[in-house]
Amino acid sequence: MLNSIKRATSFVQYILREKIKEGNVVIDATMGNGNDTLFLAKLVGLKGMVFAFDIQSVALESTKNKVSSNKLDSYNIKLINDSHENIDKYIMGTVNAAMFNLGYLPKGDHSIITKASSTIKSILSILSILKPGGIISIIIYYGHDGGKEEKDEVLNFLQKLSQEDVTVMQCNYTNHDNNPPIIIFIEKNK
Amino acid sequence: MLNSIKRATSFVQYILREKIKEGNVVIDATMGNGNDTLFLAKLVGLKGMVFAFDIQSVALESTKNKVSSNKLDSYNIKLINDSHENIDKYIMGTVNAAMFNLGYLPKGDHSIITKASSTIKSILSILSILKPGGIISIIIYYGHDGGKEEKDEVLNFLQKLSQEDVTVMQCNYTNHDNNPPIIIFIEKNK
């Protein structure tokens, strides 16, 4: 359900809900507190598979607890304590979707931030195994130190992706102050 | 259903579908060939009301035919042969949503285009009667003569709307050439 377009996370989930089916294989590239992992697991169900990545072990702890308290222990959720730039080491087949949140871990160490070079490497890895019609969502938070540089580099990279191969949509809250999040969808063309 | 984010009209309809309920009162500000009028009528149903505007009588003819061939003659669809800038002359109560397509009538006279000043007047009129949580969608086509000026003026106006009152989201196809459409959502805050 979409109550409002105001919350970036709800907006992204509303779009992805329609694109992800039961049994799909999906990626949470930036596990964080595990909200997207949970959202994805419920969508793909018991027959699906979620690969979730984070370099911070506190993220894995938090997500593991969330999975348990939501009684999803029997789901195929693989929590991986590594950077999303190493996705190709862990996933062999194709995937249907991936989610990114760029910035730092909420309530975590704010000096540990995602970086453009690893984000771009990760997006390229995922694009190479993404099925036609598959989608990648990215929410960019950039109010922190180093955030603007990452944002500009990632947006610039995305603009150069071939329109034959993918559709890049960038959504901005244009009347909001204070670095509102930027939402990106990358859809692989058929 | 959302097959792809690539078609601006499908993307807009997917968002509005979730925001518009049976019995709602809604506006098609730029009737054109009647596709949005039809979409809106089906959403609001027999108990709802659609006000559709166009300055070109050929648009009304085309929409009237579309309504008939879809067997929606008993629906409350009011086709108004006037500019959307005069909306306040025709609608007294509040409304739940409105749709705009800016540019010219497809397959029509390409010299007759929407203009920023009337579009802005129309948006302000609708905002004054839009219910909290209500939404306005705008697709801007600007590849034609005068299109860029209208686009810039409308986008600039929207950026200045108070974030206390409304949320403005602007979605661009950032990797597409040839003036891809721009999608806008304006949601009235609660």
mmCIF file of N, CA and C in Angstrom, chain A residues 1-6 8 11 13-19 21 133 135 155 158-164 166-178 183 185-187 189-190, chain B residues 1-6 8 11 13-19 21 133 135 155 158-164 166-178 183 185-187 189-190:
data_model
loop_
_atom_site.group_PDB
_atom_site.id
_atom_site.type_symbol
_atom_site.label_atom_id
_atom_site.label_comp_id
_atom_site.label_asym_id
_atom_site.label_seq_id
_atom_site.Cartn_x
_atom_site.Cartn_y
_atom_site.Cartn_z
ATOM 1 N N MET A 1 0.840 -1.207 0.000
ATOM 2 C CA MET A 1 0.000 0.000 0.000
ATOM 3 C C MET A 1 0.873 1.255 0.000
ATOM 4 N N LEU A 2 0.417 2.263 -0.689
ATOM 5 C CA LEU A 2 1.172 3.503 -0.756
ATOM 6 C C LEU A 2 0.365 4.610 -0.099
ATOM 7 N N ASN A 3 0.656 4.899 1.178
ATOM 8 C CA ASN A 3 -0.071 5.969 1.856
ATOM 9 C C ASN A 3 0.346 7.324 1.346
ATOM 10 N N SER A 4 1.641 7.447 1.077
ATOM 11 C CA SER A 4 2.186 8.755 0.728
ATOM 12 C C SER A 4 3.455 8.568 -0.085
ATOM 13 N N ILE A 5 3.733 9.532 -0.966
ATOM 14 C CA ILE A 5 4.990 9.482 -1.722
ATOM 15 C C ILE A 5 6.122 10.098 -0.905
ATOM 16 N N LYS A 6 5.787 10.621 0.285
ATOM 17 C CA LYS A 6 6.732 11.409 1.077
ATOM 18 C C LYS A 6 7.878 10.563 1.635
ATOM 19 N N ALA A 8 10.565 7.917 1.189
ATOM 20 C CA ALA A 8 11.293 7.283 0.082
ATOM 21 C C ALA A 8 11.232 5.761 0.177
ATOM 22 N N PHE A 11 7.863 4.425 -0.969
ATOM 23 C CA PHE A 11 7.708 4.600 -2.415
ATOM 24 C C PHE A 11 8.459 3.497 -3.169
ATOM 25 N N GLN A 13 9.389 0.560 -2.010
ATOM 26 C CA GLN A 13 8.779 -0.748 -1.761
ATOM 27 C C GLN A 13 7.519 -0.931 -2.609
ATOM 28 N N TYR A 14 6.769 0.156 -2.801
ATOM 29 C CA TYR A 14 5.538 0.067 -3.598
ATOM 30 C C TYR A 14 5.859 -0.318 -5.051
ATOM 31 N N ILE A 15 6.947 0.221 -5.587
ATOM 32 C CA ILE A 15 7.340 -0.113 -6.966
ATOM 33 C C ILE A 15 7.882 -1.549 -7.030
ATOM 34 N N LEU A 16 8.753 -1.897 -6.087
ATOM 35 C CA LEU A 16 9.380 -3.217 -6.148
ATOM 36 C C LEU A 16 8.389 -4.353 -5.895
ATOM 37 N N ARG A 17 7.391 -4.077 -5.075
ATOM 38 C CA ARG A 17 6.377 -5.094 -4.763
ATOM 39 C C ARG A 17 5.758 -5.660 -6.034
ATOM 40 N N GLU A 18 5.612 -4.793 -7.038
ATOM 41 C CA GLU A 18 4.947 -5.197 -8.276
ATOM 42 C C GLU A 18 5.899 -5.938 -9.217
ATOM 43 N N LYS A 19 7.198 -5.772 -8.974
ATOM 44 C CA LYS A 19 8.174 -6.351 -9.896
ATOM 45 C C LYS A 19 8.739 -7.682 -9.386
ATOM 46 N N LYS A 21 8.380 -11.409 -7.659
ATOM 47 C CA LYS A 21 7.393 -12.484 -7.538
ATOM 48 C C LYS A 21 7.887 -13.578 -6.591
ATOM 49 N N GLY A 133 13.923 -7.221 -17.552
ATOM 50 C CA GLY A 133 12.751 -6.786 -16.780
ATOM 51 C C GLY A 133 13.041 -6.631 -15.302
ATOM 52 N N ILE A 135 14.886 -5.305 -11.754
ATOM 53 C CA ILE A 135 15.019 -3.914 -11.302
ATOM 54 C C ILE A 135 15.994 -3.785 -10.130
ATOM 55 N N LEU A 155 25.397 9.190 -9.650
ATOM 56 C CA LEU A 155 24.411 9.725 -10.605
ATOM 57 C C LEU A 155 25.036 9.904 -11.982
ATOM 58 N N LEU A 158 25.395 6.554 -13.655
ATOM 59 C CA LEU A 158 24.105 6.008 -14.104
ATOM 60 C C LEU A 158 23.617 6.677 -15.391
ATOM 61 N N GLN A 159 23.876 7.984 -15.507
ATOM 62 C CA GLN A 159 23.448 8.722 -16.700
ATOM 63 C C GLN A 159 24.116 8.203 -17.960
ATOM 64 N N LYS A 160 25.274 7.574 -17.784
ATOM 65 C CA LYS A 160 26.023 7.110 -18.955
ATOM 66 C C LYS A 160 25.680 5.678 -19.347
ATOM 67 N N LEU A 161 24.844 5.014 -18.571
ATOM 68 C CA LEU A 161 24.452 3.647 -18.924
ATOM 69 C C LEU A 161 23.646 3.684 -20.227
ATOM 70 N N SER A 162 23.868 2.704 -21.095
ATOM 71 C CA SER A 162 23.218 2.681 -22.409
ATOM 72 C C SER A 162 21.709 2.531 -22.282
ATOM 73 N N GLN A 163 20.967 3.410 -22.991
ATOM 74 C CA GLN A 163 19.508 3.307 -22.945
ATOM 75 C C GLN A 163 18.997 2.098 -23.719
ATOM 76 N N GLU A 164 19.878 1.479 -24.495
ATOM 77 C CA GLU A 164 19.507 0.210 -25.138
ATOM 78 C C GLU A 164 19.409 -0.897 -24.097
ATOM 79 N N VAL A 166 19.429 -0.455 -20.401
ATOM 80 C CA VAL A 166 18.686 -0.211 -19.161
ATOM 81 C C VAL A 166 17.926 1.119 -19.218
ATOM 82 N N THR A 167 16.893 1.207 -18.368
ATOM 83 C CA THR A 167 16.171 2.457 -18.154
ATOM 84 C C THR A 167 16.514 2.957 -16.759
ATOM 85 N N VAL A 168 17.075 4.159 -16.682
ATOM 86 C CA VAL A 168 17.401 4.751 -15.378
ATOM 87 C C VAL A 168 16.398 5.863 -15.080
ATOM 88 N N MET A 169 15.687 5.726 -13.954
ATOM 89 C CA MET A 169 14.770 6.782 -13.524
ATOM 90 C C MET A 169 15.269 7.345 -12.198
ATOM 91 N N GLN A 170 15.382 8.672 -12.146
ATOM 92 C CA GLN A 170 15.855 9.348 -10.928
ATOM 93 C C GLN A 170 14.753 10.250 -10.385
ATOM 94 N N CYS A 171 14.346 10.011 -9.133
ATOM 95 C CA CYS A 171 13.259 10.784 -8.528
ATOM 96 C C CYS A 171 13.797 11.655 -7.403
ATOM 97 N N ASN A 172 13.550 12.965 -7.512
ATOM 98 C CA ASN A 172 14.013 13.935 -6.515
ATOM 99 C C ASN A 172 12.827 14.637 -5.846
ATOM 100 N N TYR A 173 12.960 14.892 -4.563
ATOM 101 C CA TYR A 173 11.980 15.735 -3.873
ATOM 102 C C TYR A 173 12.409 17.185 -4.095
ATOM 103 N N THR A 174 11.866 17.818 -5.120
ATOM 104 C CA THR A 174 12.451 19.080 -5.572
ATOM 105 C C THR A 174 12.084 20.288 -4.710
ATOM 106 N N ASN A 175 11.068 20.184 -3.870
ATOM 107 C CA ASN A 175 10.734 21.348 -3.032
ATOM 108 C C ASN A 175 11.133 21.132 -1.563
ATOM 109 N N HIS A 176 11.991 20.137 -1.313
ATOM 110 C CA HIS A 176 12.417 19.861 0.054
ATOM 111 C C HIS A 176 13.816 20.404 0.326
ATOM 112 N N ASP A 177 13.997 20.958 1.518
ATOM 113 C CA ASP A 177 15.316 21.428 1.949
ATOM 114 C C ASP A 177 16.100 20.269 2.575
ATOM 115 N N ASN A 178 17.332 20.563 2.960
ATOM 116 C CA ASN A 178 18.136 19.658 3.791
ATOM 117 C C ASN A 178 18.414 18.289 3.161
ATOM 118 N N ILE A 183 15.888 8.947 -5.087
ATOM 119 C CA ILE A 183 15.491 7.570 -5.393
ATOM 120 C C ILE A 183 15.848 7.248 -6.841
ATOM 121 N N PHE A 185 15.686 4.097 -9.861
ATOM 122 C CA PHE A 185 15.317 2.763 -10.341
ATOM 123 C C PHE A 185 16.117 2.483 -11.616
ATOM 124 N N ILE A 186 16.709 1.301 -11.683
ATOM 125 C CA ILE A 186 17.407 0.867 -12.902
ATOM 126 C C ILE A 186 16.725 -0.414 -13.353
ATOM 127 N N GLU A 187 16.104 -0.363 -14.509
ATOM 128 C CA GLU A 187 15.387 -1.544 -15.012
ATOM 129 C C GLU A 187 16.127 -2.076 -16.229
ATOM 130 N N ASN A 189 16.291 -3.693 -19.705
ATOM 131 C CA ASN A 189 15.350 -3.812 -20.816
ATOM 132 C C ASN A 189 15.259 -5.249 -21.297
ATOM 133 N N LYS A 190 14.157 -5.547 -21.957
ATOM 134 C CA LYS A 190 13.937 -6.929 -22.392
ATOM 135 C C LYS A 190 14.693 -7.206 -23.676
ATOM 136 N N MET B 1 -1.243 -3.004 -12.820
ATOM 137 C CA MET B 1 0.010 -3.739 -12.928
ATOM 138 C C MET B 1 1.104 -2.861 -13.539
ATOM 139 N N LEU B 2 2.308 -3.064 -13.078
ATOM 140 C CA LEU B 2 3.431 -2.281 -13.595
ATOM 141 C C LEU B 2 4.405 -3.220 -14.302
ATOM 142 N N ASN B 3 4.297 -3.290 -15.624
ATOM 143 C CA ASN B 3 5.211 -4.161 -16.363
ATOM 144 C C ASN B 3 6.608 -3.574 -16.424
ATOM 145 N N SER B 4 6.640 -2.256 -16.551
ATOM 146 C CA SER B 4 7.924 -1.594 -16.775
ATOM 147 C C SER B 4 7.823 -0.144 -16.320
ATOM 148 N N ILE B 5 8.955 0.414 -15.863
ATOM 149 C CA ILE B 5 8.979 1.829 -15.508
ATOM 150 C C ILE B 5 9.236 2.682 -16.744
ATOM 151 N N LYS B 6 9.432 2.025 -17.883
ATOM 152 C CA LYS B 6 9.876 2.721 -19.091
ATOM 153 C C LYS B 6 8.801 3.626 -19.687
ATOM 154 N N ALA B 8 6.097 6.259 -19.229
ATOM 155 C CA ALA B 8 5.713 7.258 -18.224
ATOM 156 C C ALA B 8 4.238 7.131 -17.853
ATOM 157 N N PHE B 11 3.630 4.209 -15.477
ATOM 158 C CA PHE B 11 4.214 4.491 -14.167
ATOM 159 C C PHE B 11 3.284 5.407 -13.364
ATOM 160 N N GLN B 13 0.066 5.886 -13.818
ATOM 161 C CA GLN B 13 -1.184 5.191 -13.490
ATOM 162 C C GLN B 13 -0.987 4.231 -12.322
ATOM 163 N N TYR B 14 0.172 3.597 -12.253
ATOM 164 C CA TYR B 14 0.438 2.654 -11.156
ATOM 165 C C TYR B 14 0.439 3.381 -9.803
ATOM 166 N N ILE B 15 0.977 4.587 -9.767
ATOM 167 C CA ILE B 15 0.993 5.370 -8.515
ATOM 168 C C ILE B 15 -0.426 5.867 -8.187
ATOM 169 N N LEU B 16 -1.106 6.409 -9.184
ATOM 170 C CA LEU B 16 -2.419 6.991 -8.922
ATOM 171 C C LEU B 16 -3.466 5.938 -8.559
ATOM 172 N N ARG B 17 -3.319 4.770 -9.105
ATOM 173 C CA ARG B 17 -4.257 3.675 -8.823
ATOM 174 C C ARG B 17 -4.384 3.433 -7.318
ATOM 175 N N GLU B 18 -3.280 3.616 -6.628
ATOM 176 C CA GLU B 18 -3.254 3.332 -5.190
ATOM 177 C C GLU B 18 -3.810 4.494 -4.374
ATOM 178 N N LYS B 19 -3.852 5.657 -4.971
ATOM 179 C CA LYS B 19 -4.263 6.859 -4.234
ATOM 180 C C LYS B 19 -5.736 7.217 -4.471
ATOM 181 N N LYS B 21 -9.735 6.282 -4.864
ATOM 182 C CA LYS B 21 -10.679 5.260 -4.401
ATOM 183 C C LYS B 21 -12.036 5.423 -5.092
ATOM 184 N N GLY B 133 -3.654 14.573 1.443
ATOM 185 C CA GLY B 133 -3.318 13.239 0.939
ATOM 186 C C GLY B 133 -3.602 13.085 -0.546
ATOM 187 N N ILE B 135 -3.497 13.850 -4.679
ATOM 188 C CA ILE B 135 -2.298 13.877 -5.538
ATOM 189 C C ILE B 135 -2.593 14.461 -6.917
ATOM 190 N N LEU B 155 8.645 23.633 -13.710
ATOM 191 C CA LEU B 155 9.524 22.983 -12.721
ATOM 192 C C LEU B 155 9.997 23.989 -11.678
ATOM 193 N N LEU B 158 7.208 24.743 -9.270
ATOM 194 C CA LEU B 158 6.950 23.622 -8.345
ATOM 195 C C LEU B 158 7.995 23.550 -7.230
ATOM 196 N N GLN B 159 9.258 23.860 -7.586
ATOM 197 C CA GLN B 159 10.333 23.824 -6.583
ATOM 198 C C GLN B 159 10.112 24.820 -5.460
ATOM 199 N N LYS B 160 9.329 25.853 -5.750
ATOM 200 C CA LYS B 160 9.116 26.901 -4.743
ATOM 201 C C LYS B 160 7.902 26.651 -3.868
ATOM 202 N N LEU B 161 7.136 25.608 -4.162
ATOM 203 C CA LEU B 161 5.962 25.308 -3.316
ATOM 204 C C LEU B 161 6.444 24.918 -1.923
ATOM 205 N N SER B 162 5.732 25.358 -0.909
ATOM 206 C CA SER B 162 6.145 25.127 0.475
ATOM 207 C C SER B 162 6.124 23.636 0.817
ATOM 208 N N GLN B 163 7.230 23.169 1.403
ATOM 209 C CA GLN B 163 7.274 21.746 1.794
ATOM 210 C C GLN B 163 6.389 21.459 2.995
ATOM 211 N N GLU B 164 5.916 22.499 3.652
ATOM 212 C CA GLU B 164 4.925 22.303 4.718
ATOM 213 C C GLU B 164 3.584 21.874 4.108
ATOM 214 N N VAL B 166 2.992 20.835 0.583
ATOM 215 C CA VAL B 166 2.979 19.770 -0.430
ATOM 216 C C VAL B 166 4.336 19.083 -0.553
ATOM 217 N N THR B 167 4.308 17.851 -1.079
ATOM 218 C CA THR B 167 5.528 17.126 -1.441
ATOM 219 C C THR B 167 5.585 17.062 -2.959
ATOM 220 N N VAL B 168 6.665 17.604 -3.529
ATOM 221 C CA VAL B 168 6.845 17.552 -4.983
ATOM 222 C C VAL B 168 7.925 16.534 -5.313
ATOM 223 N N MET B 169 7.567 15.533 -6.104
ATOM 224 C CA MET B 169 8.559 14.546 -6.555
ATOM 225 C C MET B 169 8.694 14.649 -8.073
ATOM 226 N N GLN B 170 9.931 14.776 -8.539
ATOM 227 C CA GLN B 170 10.190 14.882 -9.984
ATOM 228 C C GLN B 170 11.024 13.696 -10.449
ATOM 229 N N CYS B 171 10.511 12.938 -11.417
ATOM 230 C CA CYS B 171 11.200 11.739 -11.905
ATOM 231 C C CYS B 171 11.668 11.945 -13.339
ATOM 232 N N ASN B 172 12.967 11.772 -13.552
ATOM 233 C CA ASN B 172 13.574 11.947 -14.875
ATOM 234 C C ASN B 172 14.198 10.650 -15.361
ATOM 235 N N TYR B 173 14.077 10.393 -16.648
ATOM 236 C CA TYR B 173 14.806 9.277 -17.274
ATOM 237 C C TYR B 173 16.197 9.801 -17.608
ATOM 238 N N THR B 174 17.147 9.593 -16.700
ATOM 239 C CA THR B 174 18.407 10.325 -16.813
ATOM 240 C C THR B 174 19.360 9.765 -17.860
ATOM 241 N N ASN B 175 19.139 8.542 -18.322
ATOM 242 C CA ASN B 175 20.059 8.003 -19.341
ATOM 243 C C ASN B 175 19.419 7.965 -20.731
ATOM 244 N N HIS B 176 18.292 8.678 -20.903
ATOM 245 C CA HIS B 176 17.616 8.675 -22.206
ATOM 246 C C HIS B 176 17.906 9.952 -22.997
ATOM 247 N N ASP B 177 18.097 9.788 -24.301
ATOM 248 C CA ASP B 177 18.282 10.934 -25.190
ATOM 249 C C ASP B 177 16.922 11.469 -25.650
ATOM 250 N N ASN B 178 16.954 12.537 -26.416
ATOM 251 C CA ASN B 178 15.766 13.033 -27.125
ATOM 252 C C ASN B 178 14.615 13.442 -26.227
ATOM 253 N N ILE B 183 8.206 13.200 -15.225
ATOM 254 C CA ILE B 183 7.016 12.869 -14.435
ATOM 255 C C ILE B 183 7.060 13.642 -13.118
ATOM 256 N N PHE B 185 4.898 14.286 -9.369
ATOM 257 C CA PHE B 185 3.790 14.042 -8.448
ATOM 258 C C PHE B 185 3.787 15.173 -7.421
ATOM 259 N N ILE B 186 2.610 15.728 -7.182
ATOM 260 C CA ILE B 186 2.451 16.740 -6.127
ATOM 261 C C ILE B 186 1.417 16.187 -5.153
ATOM 262 N N GLU B 187 1.851 15.935 -3.936
ATOM 263 C CA GLU B 187 0.936 15.368 -2.942
ATOM 264 C C GLU B 187 0.671 16.414 -1.867
ATOM 265 N N ASN B 189 0.057 17.562 1.750
ATOM 266 C CA ASN B 189 0.355 16.972 3.061
ATOM 267 C C ASN B 189 -0.878 16.986 3.949
ATOM 268 N N LYS B 190 -0.874 16.113 4.927
ATOM 269 C CA LYS B 190 -2.056 16.002 5.802
ATOM 270 C C LYS B 190 -2.038 17.087 6.869
#
